[in-house]
Amino acid sequence: MNAITFSQVRKAYGGVQAVDGLDLALPAGQSVALLGPNGAGKSTSLGMLLGLARPDSGTIGVFGHDPAEAVARGLVGAMLQDGSLPEGLTVAETVSFVHGLYPDPLPLAEVMELADLTALARRRASRLSGGQAQRVRFAMAIAGAPRLLVLDEPTAAMDVESRRAFWAGMRAYARGGRTVLFATHHLEEADENADRVVVIAAGRAVADGTPEEVKRAAGGRTVRFTLGDQPSAGLDLLPGVTGVRIEGATAVLRTGDSDATAEALFTRSGLRIRDLEIGGAGLEEAFLSLTRPAEGA
Ligand SMILES: Nc1ncnc2c1ncn2[C@@H]1O[C@H](COP(=O)(O)OP(=O)(O)OP(=O)(O)O)[C@@H](O)[C@H]1O
């Protein structure tokens, strides 16, 4: 059975078409990243999935139910971008209170462990750093052992160490056949933590598959070399080149024909080429090539 289906879902705010005909079918048991640039429609889609807003048209199903019905049945846990924590309670009291609301929760110690909160149990929840508060929200989202866990940019306020611990907790939660859908614009988070990546731009899915498949669908390879302070003008006109990015002293060319691009760099560009590397396109190149045309539209 599909955990989630979106069929031709549309949602506009005033003149902005936030979600523009989104189709999605996610089988139960997968961890899926909804990957897209700012304003792509990720939060709007997740809000509708949680029954917080209704589509203007189209339908959304969660384990075969209407979203609000699925939430009422306790099938869905969510961690959204904001939401304040109660004043005056410790972390342990906050998590334990929410935990007590569910008929069939995860063991409390397991919730604290998965959210990496054991060492913070006695701290006041209202005095936590942004990243620590996110971990409490994560604990509250998983406490009821929901079959579907929805996370909207969960690591936004976390440092590198907290992120690592967070994703380890998320993957451990996902292991018992549970479904996780998370929104992110961090490519490496999608690459490392999702079985499947849905790239969303301008309110539509523009690519959908394993991280490897998405990279392949975007096609092409990258040719990178040290440009130094030489001019980059004209690199986009070399044979095969479909995109040019300058990263500090390095030029990164996306190309459909790396042999022709490399040959032209040496014979025709007039540049001094050093440290040439040819590689497969990473998720970042795939993401840029998939979302750029839609963004500019
Ligand atoms: N309540 C609202 N009122 C008006 N416009 C909105 C509202 N919510 C979202 N939008 C607009 O809809 C579009 C999609 O926004 P959304 O927040 O869904 O994108 P997102 O992919 O989650 O972006 P981000 O990564 O920045 O969170 C944006 O243009 C946004 O400005």
PDB file of C-alpha atoms in Angstrom, residues 120-234:
ATOM      1  CA  LEU A 120      19.610  16.979  28.389  1.00  0.00           C
ATOM      2  CA  ALA A 121      16.717  15.344  30.267  1.00  0.00           C
ATOM      3  CA  ARG A 122      16.801  17.717  33.257  1.00  0.00           C
ATOM      4  CA  ARG A 123      17.271  20.959  31.323  1.00  0.00           C
ATOM      5  CA  ARG A 124      14.416  23.459  30.991  1.00  0.00           C
ATOM      6  CA  ALA A 125      12.910  23.013  27.518  1.00  0.00           C
ATOM      7  CA  SER A 126      12.470  26.769  27.062  1.00  0.00           C
ATOM      8  CA  ARG A 127      16.209  27.388  27.631  1.00  0.00           C
ATOM      9  CA  LEU A 128      17.542  25.102  24.913  1.00  0.00           C
ATOM     10  CA  SER A 129      19.508  26.178  21.855  1.00  0.00           C
ATOM     11  CA  GLY A 130      17.696  26.078  18.508  1.00  0.00           C
ATOM     12  CA  GLY A 131      19.239  22.728  17.587  1.00  0.00           C
ATOM     13  CA  GLN A 132      18.482  21.171  20.982  1.00  0.00           C
ATOM     14  CA  ALA A 133      14.877  22.382  20.779  1.00  0.00           C
ATOM     15  CA  GLN A 134      14.617  20.686  17.381  1.00  0.00           C
ATOM     16  CA  ARG A 135      15.654  17.415  19.010  1.00  0.00           C
ATOM     17  CA  VAL A 136      12.824  17.797  21.532  1.00  0.00           C
ATOM     18  CA  ARG A 137      10.403  18.366  18.643  1.00  0.00           C
ATOM     19  CA  PHE A 138      11.782  15.234  17.014  1.00  0.00           C
ATOM     20  CA  ALA A 139      11.156  13.271  20.239  1.00  0.00           C
ATOM     21  CA  MET A 140       7.583  14.591  20.357  1.00  0.00           C
ATOM     22  CA  ALA A 141       7.077  13.608  16.695  1.00  0.00           C
ATOM     23  CA  ILE A 142       8.179   9.973  17.213  1.00  0.00           C
ATOM     24  CA  ALA A 143       6.745   9.426  20.710  1.00  0.00           C
ATOM     25  CA  GLY A 144       3.481   7.938  19.424  1.00  0.00           C
ATOM     26  CA  ALA A 145       5.346   5.500  17.107  1.00  0.00           C
ATOM     27  CA  PRO A 146       3.649   6.921  13.986  1.00  0.00           C
ATOM     28  CA  ARG A 147       3.805   4.883  10.776  1.00  0.00           C
ATOM     29  CA  LEU A 148       4.563   8.067   8.840  1.00  0.00           C
ATOM     30  CA  LEU A 149       7.018  10.665  10.090  1.00  0.00           C
ATOM     31  CA  VAL A 150       7.044  14.055   8.349  1.00  0.00           C
ATOM     32  CA  LEU A 151       9.992  16.403   8.901  1.00  0.00           C
ATOM     33  CA  ASP A 152      10.186  19.914   7.465  1.00  0.00           C
ATOM     34  CA  GLU A 153      13.841  20.983   7.219  1.00  0.00           C
ATOM     35  CA  PRO A 154      14.573  19.281  10.520  1.00  0.00           C
ATOM     36  CA  THR A 155      18.255  20.218  10.809  1.00  0.00           C
ATOM     37  CA  ALA A 156      17.937  23.910   9.949  1.00  0.00           C
ATOM     38  CA  ALA A 157      19.134  25.088  13.376  1.00  0.00           C
ATOM     39  CA  MET A 158      21.641  22.293  14.065  1.00  0.00           C
ATOM     40  CA  ASP A 159      25.416  22.272  14.000  1.00  0.00           C
ATOM     41  CA  VAL A 160      27.358  19.517  12.235  1.00  0.00           C
ATOM     42  CA  GLU A 161      27.576  17.241  15.291  1.00  0.00           C
ATOM     43  CA  SER A 162      23.860  17.541  16.100  1.00  0.00           C
ATOM     44  CA  ARG A 163      22.987  16.851  12.477  1.00  0.00           C
ATOM     45  CA  ARG A 164      24.932  13.634  12.472  1.00  0.00           C
ATOM     46  CA  ALA A 165      23.233  12.441  15.670  1.00  0.00           C
ATOM     47  CA  PHE A 166      19.847  13.559  14.374  1.00  0.00           C
ATOM     48  CA  TRP A 167      20.084  11.618  11.113  1.00  0.00           C
ATOM     49  CA  ALA A 168      21.333   8.527  12.934  1.00  0.00           C
ATOM     50  CA  GLY A 169      18.191   8.734  15.111  1.00  0.00           C
ATOM     51  CA  MET A 170      15.974   9.253  12.094  1.00  0.00           C
ATOM     52  CA  ARG A 171      17.456   6.279  10.241  1.00  0.00           C
ATOM     53  CA  ALA A 172      17.075   4.086  13.328  1.00  0.00           C
ATOM     54  CA  TYR A 173      13.430   5.153  13.567  1.00  0.00           C
ATOM     55  CA  ALA A 174      12.876   4.411   9.878  1.00  0.00           C
ATOM     56  CA  ARG A 175      14.299   0.908  10.206  1.00  0.00           C
ATOM     57  CA  GLY A 176      11.211  -0.897  11.528  1.00  0.00           C
ATOM     58  CA  GLY A 177       9.463  -0.449   8.136  1.00  0.00           C
ATOM     59  CA  ARG A 178       8.287   3.065   8.925  1.00  0.00           C
ATOM     60  CA  THR A 179       7.899   5.766   6.291  1.00  0.00           C
ATOM     61  CA  VAL A 180       9.751   9.065   6.592  1.00  0.00           C
ATOM     62  CA  LEU A 181       9.271  12.088   4.355  1.00  0.00           C
ATOM     63  CA  PHE A 182      11.594  15.017   4.942  1.00  0.00           C
ATOM     64  CA  ALA A 183      12.007  18.356   3.205  1.00  0.00           C
ATOM     65  CA  THR A 184      15.476  19.733   2.761  1.00  0.00           C
ATOM     66  CA  HIS A 185      17.588  21.928   0.559  1.00  0.00           C
ATOM     67  CA  HIS A 186      20.760  20.233   1.762  1.00  0.00           C
ATOM     68  CA  LEU A 187      21.783  17.940  -1.061  1.00  0.00           C
ATOM     69  CA  GLU A 188      24.108  15.824   1.011  1.00  0.00           C
ATOM     70  CA  GLU A 189      21.352  15.172   3.562  1.00  0.00           C
ATOM     71  CA  ALA A 190      19.112  13.842   0.805  1.00  0.00           C
ATOM     72  CA  ASP A 191      21.957  11.803  -0.670  1.00  0.00           C
ATOM     73  CA  GLU A 192      22.925  10.226   2.658  1.00  0.00           C
ATOM     74  CA  ASN A 193      19.577   9.708   4.369  1.00  0.00           C
ATOM     75  CA  ALA A 194      16.954   9.042   1.710  1.00  0.00           C
ATOM     76  CA  ASP A 195      16.172   5.856  -0.228  1.00  0.00           C
ATOM     77  CA  ARG A 196      14.471   8.075  -2.723  1.00  0.00           C
ATOM     78  CA  VAL A 197      14.701  11.737  -3.717  1.00  0.00           C
ATOM     79  CA  VAL A 198      11.857  13.761  -5.180  1.00  0.00           C
ATOM     80  CA  VAL A 199      13.199  17.008  -6.621  1.00  0.00           C
ATOM     81  CA  ILE A 200      10.565  19.709  -6.507  1.00  0.00           C
ATOM     82  CA  ALA A 201      10.724  23.072  -8.280  1.00  0.00           C
ATOM     83  CA  ALA A 202       7.986  25.637  -8.789  1.00  0.00           C
ATOM     84  CA  GLY A 203       5.416  23.363  -7.150  1.00  0.00           C
ATOM     85  CA  ARG A 204       6.015  20.252  -9.284  1.00  0.00           C
ATOM     86  CA  ALA A 205       8.090  17.090  -9.078  1.00  0.00           C
ATOM     87  CA  VAL A 206      10.832  17.481 -11.700  1.00  0.00           C
ATOM     88  CA  ALA A 207      12.729  14.275 -10.846  1.00  0.00           C
ATOM     89  CA  ASP A 208      12.025  11.222  -8.726  1.00  0.00           C
ATOM     90  CA  GLY A 209      14.198   8.205  -7.970  1.00  0.00           C
ATOM     91  CA  THR A 210      17.080   6.937  -5.872  1.00  0.00           C
ATOM     92  CA  PRO A 211      19.832   9.533  -5.373  1.00  0.00           C
ATOM     93  CA  GLU A 212      21.800   7.627  -8.045  1.00  0.00           C
ATOM     94  CA  GLU A 213      18.894   7.679 -10.490  1.00  0.00           C
ATOM     95  CA  VAL A 214      18.337  11.399 -10.010  1.00  0.00           C
ATOM     96  CA  LYS A 215      21.998  12.070 -10.729  1.00  0.00           C
ATOM     97  CA  ARG A 216      21.797   9.879 -13.827  1.00  0.00           C
ATOM     98  CA  ALA A 217      18.530  11.457 -15.024  1.00  0.00           C
ATOM     99  CA  ALA A 218      20.170  14.847 -14.967  1.00  0.00           C
ATOM    100  CA  GLY A 219      22.834  13.212 -17.112  1.00  0.00           C
ATOM    101  CA  GLY A 220      26.206  14.538 -18.010  1.00  0.00           C
ATOM    102  CA  ARG A 221      29.543  14.775 -16.323  1.00  0.00           C
ATOM    103  CA  THR A 222      31.578  17.522 -14.766  1.00  0.00           C
ATOM    104  CA  VAL A 223      34.908  18.874 -15.919  1.00  0.00           C
ATOM    105  CA  ARG A 224      36.668  20.898 -13.243  1.00  0.00           C
ATOM    106  CA  PHE A 225      39.984  22.701 -13.303  1.00  0.00           C
ATOM    107  CA  THR A 226      41.845  25.525 -11.603  1.00  0.00           C
ATOM    108  CA  LEU A 227      40.952  28.742 -13.370  1.00  0.00           C
ATOM    109  CA  GLY A 228      42.754  31.063 -10.962  1.00  0.00           C
ATOM    110  CA  ASP A 229      42.301  34.677 -11.976  1.00  0.00           C
ATOM    111  CA  GLN A 230      41.863  33.946 -15.692  1.00  0.00           C
ATOM    112  CA  PRO A 231      38.553  35.107 -17.246  1.00  0.00           C
ATOM    113  CA  SER A 232      35.616  32.672 -17.336  1.00  0.00           C
ATOM    114  CA  ALA A 233      33.907  34.325 -20.310  1.00  0.00           C
ATOM    115  CA  GLY A 234      33.252  31.907 -23.170  1.00  0.00           C
TER     116      GLY A 234
END
